[in-house]
Amino acid sequence: MSTVRRLREATSTNDEARKWAQKDAPDGATVVADHQTAGRGRLGRNWHSPPGVNLYLSQIHRGPFDHPTRLPLLGALAAREAVGKHLPPDLTASIKWPNDILVDKHKVAGILCELVDEIVIIGIGINVNMTENDFPKDLRHPATSLRILRGNEQDRDAVLKTVLDRLNYWRNNPGLLIDSFTQHCMTLGRKVEVNLPGWQPFTGTAIRLDEKGALIVEDESGVAHCIEAGDVDIQPW
Ligand code: BT5
């Protein structure tokens, strides 16, 4: 099981995990903070991380890896399962490739993977007990929390335990990762708009994942494109 270091506050748990990994952290060690003063998303975006309400954790995975690009998928699957376990039975959690956990089109969790010297840090943020008023108004997607979805306060330690159990499971069962992700990925089969830096924007259909976890999008003339990282927008949303 994972060695867990708990902090009252961190700039970002990914920073603390990186520093620990560069010293003596064992493979699979995890940092959890009650509050992040500079929580981040991808591409320099901000991750709103107020104290006392949510889960912010980062797990250290030491390479070498056959497919390092699969690690965000591993984090997303574990986060989806932890969210799913704490939802009312009429709701399901799904994954918007590559890293958003959504319930009814509302973002409840996000994953940020960073690579430092053959070490991958999987950062996971789950909105557990935020209320409607706690969210900033300018988020990219509508957002929610387990508390809003359940109607009452949730036990952060129970959610943490599920995330750690499931991270552990997926680390030990990498061969099942792509099939399971495919099953829970709401992007697949949908029309998407691909808009990546340096590329001509295009629309197409997200048809499958390859063995590296990249998204294969077939454009309107039938050409398949392999998207290894970045965002795709689902149309119509
Ligand atoms: C993500 O980025 O979704 C990755 C979030 C990863 C957060 C964890 S917390 C532990 C670890 N330590 C860190 O510093 N980070 C990781 P992205 O897809 O780029 O989404 C970021 C966007 O989500 C922002 O631009 C906002 O619009 C929106 N956002 C910010 N905070 C949010 C929140 N708490 N809930 C829902 N949406 C949020």
Short mmCIF file of C-alpha atoms and ligand atoms in Angstrom, two decimals:
data_model
loop_
_atom_site.label_atom_id
_atom_site.label_comp_id
_atom_site.label_asym_id
_atom_site.label_seq_id
_atom_site.Cartn_x
_atom_site.Cartn_y
_atom_site.Cartn_z
CA MET A 1 0.00 0.00 0.00
CA SER A 2 1.08 3.57 -0.58
CA THR A 3 3.21 5.54 1.92
CA VAL A 4 1.18 8.71 2.55
CA ARG A 5 2.53 12.09 3.68
CA ARG A 6 -0.15 14.51 4.84
CA LEU A 7 0.36 18.28 4.75
CA ARG A 8 -1.78 21.09 6.08
CA GLU A 9 -0.78 23.30 3.16
CA ALA A 10 1.27 23.09 -0.04
CA THR A 11 1.74 25.32 -3.06
CA SER A 12 0.82 22.27 -5.09
CA THR A 13 0.99 18.62 -3.99
CA ASN A 14 2.74 17.95 -7.34
CA ASP A 15 5.60 20.25 -6.17
CA GLU A 16 5.88 18.45 -2.83
CA ALA A 17 5.78 15.03 -4.51
CA ARG A 18 8.49 16.09 -6.97
CA LYS A 19 10.79 17.30 -4.16
CA TRP A 20 10.19 14.11 -2.16
CA ALA A 21 10.73 11.92 -5.24
CA GLN A 22 14.06 13.62 -5.90
CA LYS A 23 15.12 12.69 -2.34
CA ASP A 24 14.04 9.31 -1.02
CA ALA A 25 10.33 8.74 -1.65
CA PRO A 26 9.47 5.12 -2.44
CA ASP A 27 7.64 4.24 -5.64
CA GLY A 28 3.92 4.79 -5.08
CA ALA A 29 4.40 7.31 -2.24
CA THR A 30 1.61 9.88 -2.05
CA VAL A 31 1.35 13.46 -0.80
CA VAL A 32 -2.03 14.75 0.36
CA ALA A 33 -2.68 18.38 1.32
CA ASP A 34 -5.64 20.00 2.99
CA HIS A 35 -5.06 23.23 1.04
CA GLN A 36 -3.13 24.27 -2.06
CA THR A 37 -2.04 27.89 -2.37
CA ALA A 38 -1.04 27.49 -6.04
CA GLY A 39 -2.92 24.39 -7.22
CA ARG A 40 -2.57 24.03 -10.97
CA GLY A 41 -4.27 22.44 -13.94
CA ARG A 42 -2.72 21.79 -17.33
CA LEU A 43 -1.15 24.44 -19.57
CA GLY A 44 -0.59 26.82 -16.65
CA ARG A 45 -4.24 26.87 -15.66
CA ASN A 46 -5.33 27.29 -12.06
CA TRP A 47 -6.91 24.55 -9.89
CA HIS A 48 -9.13 26.14 -7.27
CA SER A 49 -8.04 24.48 -4.00
CA PRO A 50 -9.70 25.94 -0.90
CA PRO A 51 -8.80 24.49 2.54
CA GLY A 52 -10.79 21.92 4.49
CA VAL A 53 -13.15 20.70 1.78
CA ASN A 54 -11.55 18.77 -1.07
CA LEU A 55 -8.93 16.18 -1.91
CA TYR A 56 -5.60 17.22 -3.42
CA LEU A 57 -3.12 14.41 -3.82
CA SER A 58 -0.08 13.47 -5.88
CA GLN A 59 1.38 10.00 -6.32
CA ILE A 60 4.95 9.22 -7.35
CA HIS A 61 5.48 6.63 -10.12
CA ARG A 62 9.07 5.72 -10.86
CA GLY A 63 9.98 4.65 -14.41
CA PRO A 64 11.01 3.29 -16.76
CA PHE A 65 7.56 3.00 -18.31
CA ASP A 66 6.50 1.17 -21.47
CA HIS A 67 3.85 3.83 -22.08
CA PRO A 68 4.25 6.93 -19.86
CA THR A 69 1.37 8.58 -21.74
CA ARG A 70 -1.00 6.04 -20.18
CA LEU A 71 -0.42 7.38 -16.66
CA PRO A 72 -2.97 10.22 -16.90
CA LEU A 73 -5.49 7.53 -17.86
CA LEU A 74 -4.57 5.53 -14.78
CA GLY A 75 -5.20 8.61 -12.60
CA ALA A 76 -8.47 9.34 -14.37
CA LEU A 77 -9.75 5.78 -13.90
CA ALA A 78 -8.94 5.79 -10.18
CA ALA A 79 -10.54 9.21 -9.70
CA ARG A 80 -13.64 8.15 -11.66
CA GLU A 81 -14.06 5.09 -9.49
CA ALA A 82 -13.65 7.07 -6.26
CA VAL A 83 -16.20 9.62 -7.45
CA GLY A 84 -18.55 6.88 -8.70
CA LYS A 85 -18.49 5.07 -5.37
CA HIS A 86 -19.78 8.18 -3.61
CA LEU A 87 -22.57 9.08 -6.03
CA PRO A 88 -26.29 8.41 -5.64
CA PRO A 89 -27.31 5.31 -7.66
CA ASP A 90 -29.01 7.30 -10.44
CA LEU A 91 -25.81 9.17 -11.38
CA THR A 92 -22.66 7.93 -13.12
CA ALA A 93 -19.22 9.43 -13.46
CA SER A 94 -17.53 9.43 -16.85
CA ILE A 95 -14.21 10.57 -18.25
CA LYS A 96 -13.79 13.28 -20.84
CA TRP A 97 -10.50 12.37 -22.51
CA PRO A 98 -7.91 12.76 -21.19
CA ASN A 99 -8.37 14.06 -17.68
CA ASP A 100 -11.77 15.45 -16.71
CA ILE A 101 -14.13 13.50 -14.48
CA LEU A 102 -17.67 14.59 -15.22
CA VAL A 103 -21.04 13.89 -13.71
CA ASP A 104 -23.90 15.07 -15.86
CA LYS A 105 -21.50 17.38 -17.79
CA HIS A 106 -20.22 18.97 -14.58
CA LYS A 107 -16.54 18.65 -13.70
CA VAL A 108 -16.00 17.05 -10.32
CA ALA A 109 -12.32 16.08 -10.60
CA GLY A 110 -9.22 16.67 -12.72
CA ILE A 111 -5.86 14.99 -13.22
CA LEU A 112 -2.48 16.62 -13.86
CA CYS A 113 0.48 14.37 -14.73
CA GLU A 114 3.98 15.79 -14.77
CA LEU A 115 7.21 14.04 -15.79
CA VAL A 116 10.45 14.83 -13.94
CA ASP A 117 13.63 12.77 -14.53
CA GLU A 118 11.90 9.45 -15.38
CA ILE A 119 9.43 9.99 -12.54
CA VAL A 120 5.78 10.65 -13.26
CA ILE A 121 3.76 12.55 -10.67
CA ILE A 122 0.04 11.85 -10.95
CA GLY A 123 -1.86 14.75 -9.37
CA ILE A 124 -5.56 14.32 -8.63
CA GLY A 125 -8.00 16.94 -7.41
CA ILE A 126 -11.51 15.88 -6.38
CA ASN A 127 -14.20 18.33 -5.32
CA VAL A 128 -15.62 16.62 -2.25
CA ASN A 129 -17.36 19.12 0.02
CA MET A 130 -17.39 22.39 -1.94
CA THR A 131 -20.75 24.13 -2.07
CA GLU A 132 -22.14 26.11 -5.04
CA ASN A 133 -20.90 29.37 -3.56
CA ASP A 134 -17.32 28.10 -3.21
CA PHE A 135 -16.75 27.92 -6.99
CA PRO A 136 -15.29 30.83 -8.93
CA LYS A 137 -17.64 32.07 -11.66
CA ASP A 138 -15.19 31.83 -14.57
CA LEU A 139 -14.50 28.07 -14.79
CA ARG A 140 -14.02 26.42 -18.23
CA HIS A 141 -16.69 23.81 -17.51
CA PRO A 142 -19.60 23.94 -15.10
CA ALA A 143 -18.31 22.33 -11.90
CA THR A 144 -19.76 20.35 -9.03
CA SER A 145 -18.77 18.39 -5.92
CA LEU A 146 -19.77 15.13 -4.27
CA ARG A 147 -21.53 17.11 -1.58
CA ILE A 148 -23.66 18.99 -4.12
CA LEU A 149 -24.48 15.72 -5.90
CA ARG A 150 -25.26 13.80 -2.72
CA GLY A 151 -26.92 16.59 -0.79
CA ASN A 152 -24.77 16.06 2.30
CA GLU A 153 -21.20 16.25 3.51
CA GLN A 154 -18.89 13.41 2.40
CA ASP A 155 -16.00 11.77 4.22
CA ARG A 156 -12.77 12.89 2.52
CA ASP A 157 -10.78 10.04 4.05
CA ALA A 158 -13.15 7.46 2.58
CA VAL A 159 -12.76 9.03 -0.88
CA LEU A 160 -8.97 9.11 -0.43
CA LYS A 161 -8.94 5.45 0.52
CA THR A 162 -10.82 4.48 -2.64
CA VAL A 163 -8.49 6.57 -4.83
CA LEU A 164 -5.41 4.93 -3.30
CA ASP A 165 -6.91 1.43 -3.59
CA ARG A 166 -7.79 1.98 -7.23
CA LEU A 167 -4.44 3.58 -8.14
CA ASN A 168 -2.85 0.51 -6.65
CA TYR A 169 -5.15 -1.78 -8.62
CA TRP A 170 -4.41 -0.09 -11.96
CA ARG A 171 -0.67 -0.06 -11.29
CA ASN A 172 -0.88 -3.84 -10.94
CA ASN A 173 -3.20 -4.38 -13.91
CA PRO A 174 -1.87 -2.16 -16.70
CA GLY A 175 -3.14 -4.57 -19.37
CA LEU A 176 -6.76 -3.76 -18.47
CA LEU A 177 -6.35 0.00 -18.54
CA ILE A 178 -7.24 0.86 -22.13
CA ASP A 179 -10.35 -1.36 -22.20
CA SER A 180 -11.65 0.06 -18.96
CA PHE A 181 -10.93 3.64 -20.01
CA THR A 182 -12.72 2.98 -23.31
CA GLN A 183 -15.75 1.74 -21.43
CA HIS A 184 -16.03 4.90 -19.32
CA CYS A 185 -14.85 7.56 -21.77
CA MET A 186 -17.74 9.77 -22.90
CA THR A 187 -15.58 11.35 -25.65
CA LEU A 188 -15.57 8.18 -27.77
CA GLY A 189 -18.14 8.04 -30.54
CA ARG A 190 -18.75 11.79 -30.26
CA LYS A 191 -18.11 14.59 -32.71
CA VAL A 192 -15.16 16.63 -31.49
CA GLU A 193 -13.34 19.80 -32.44
CA VAL A 194 -9.57 19.49 -32.26
CA ASN A 195 -7.75 22.75 -31.68
CA LEU A 196 -4.12 22.21 -30.75
CA PRO A 197 -1.22 24.66 -30.80
CA GLY A 198 0.53 24.54 -34.18
CA TRP A 199 -2.22 22.49 -35.85
CA GLN A 200 -4.95 23.51 -38.25
CA PRO A 201 -8.19 23.13 -36.25
CA PHE A 202 -10.50 20.38 -37.54
CA THR A 203 -13.62 18.49 -36.57
CA GLY A 204 -14.05 14.75 -36.62
CA THR A 205 -15.26 11.75 -34.67
CA ALA A 206 -13.36 10.32 -31.69
CA ILE A 207 -13.21 6.66 -32.64
CA ARG A 208 -10.88 4.89 -30.21
CA LEU A 209 -7.78 5.00 -28.01
CA ASP A 210 -4.52 3.50 -29.14
CA GLU A 211 -2.27 1.39 -26.87
CA LYS A 212 -0.48 4.55 -25.64
CA GLY A 213 -3.75 6.14 -24.55
CA ALA A 214 -3.77 8.62 -27.44
CA LEU A 215 -7.15 9.59 -28.88
CA ILE A 216 -7.73 8.64 -32.52
CA VAL A 217 -9.96 11.15 -34.29
CA GLU A 218 -11.22 10.52 -37.81
CA ASP A 219 -11.72 13.76 -39.73
CA GLU A 220 -14.54 14.42 -42.20
CA SER A 221 -12.54 13.01 -45.11
CA GLY A 222 -11.87 9.76 -43.24
CA VAL A 223 -8.25 10.46 -42.26
CA ALA A 224 -7.35 9.23 -38.76
CA HIS A 225 -5.35 11.61 -36.53
CA CYS A 226 -3.57 10.55 -33.35
CA ILE A 227 -3.95 13.12 -30.53
CA GLU A 228 -1.40 12.36 -27.83
CA ALA A 229 -2.04 15.31 -25.52
CA GLY A 230 -4.24 18.36 -25.26
CA ASP A 231 -7.94 19.08 -25.18
CA VAL A 232 -10.70 18.26 -27.60
CA ASP A 233 -14.09 19.94 -27.43
CA ILE A 234 -17.16 17.75 -27.72
CA GLN A 235 -19.76 19.02 -30.21
CA PRO A 236 -22.49 19.84 -29.39
CA TRP A 237 -21.74 20.18 -25.69
C1 BT5 B 1 -7.12 19.79 -14.57
O1 BT5 B 1 -6.58 20.72 -15.42
O2 BT5 B 1 -8.26 19.45 -14.53
C2 BT5 B 1 -6.09 19.20 -13.61
C3 BT5 B 1 -6.40 19.48 -12.17
C4 BT5 B 1 -5.42 18.76 -11.27
C5 BT5 B 1 -5.52 19.23 -9.85
C6 BT5 B 1 -4.66 18.41 -8.92
S1 BT5 B 1 -4.91 18.79 -7.24
C7 BT5 B 1 -3.54 17.87 -6.78
C8 BT5 B 1 -2.47 18.16 -7.82
N1 BT5 B 1 -1.74 19.35 -7.47
C9 BT5 B 1 -1.92 20.34 -8.37
O3 BT5 B 1 -1.41 21.47 -8.31
N2 BT5 B 1 -2.74 19.90 -9.35
C10 BT5 B 1 -3.16 18.53 -9.14
P1 BT5 B 1 -7.36 21.41 -16.62
O4 BT5 B 1 -8.03 20.39 -17.49
O5 BT5 B 1 -6.35 22.31 -17.25
O6 BT5 B 1 -8.50 22.23 -15.92
C11 BT5 B 1 -8.23 23.44 -15.27
C12 BT5 B 1 -9.49 24.30 -15.39
O7 BT5 B 1 -10.51 23.73 -14.55
C13 BT5 B 1 -9.30 25.73 -14.89
O8 BT5 B 1 -8.89 26.58 -15.93
C14 BT5 B 1 -10.69 26.09 -14.36
O9 BT5 B 1 -11.49 26.61 -15.39
C15 BT5 B 1 -11.27 24.75 -13.94
N3 BT5 B 1 -11.17 24.56 -12.48
C16 BT5 B 1 -10.29 25.11 -11.62
N4 BT5 B 1 -10.49 24.64 -10.37
C17 BT5 B 1 -11.55 23.79 -10.45
C18 BT5 B 1 -12.21 22.99 -9.49
N5 BT5 B 1 -11.86 22.92 -8.21
N6 BT5 B 1 -13.26 22.24 -9.94
C19 BT5 B 1 -13.64 22.24 -11.24
N7 BT5 B 1 -13.03 22.98 -12.20
C20 BT5 B 1 -11.98 23.74 -11.79
#
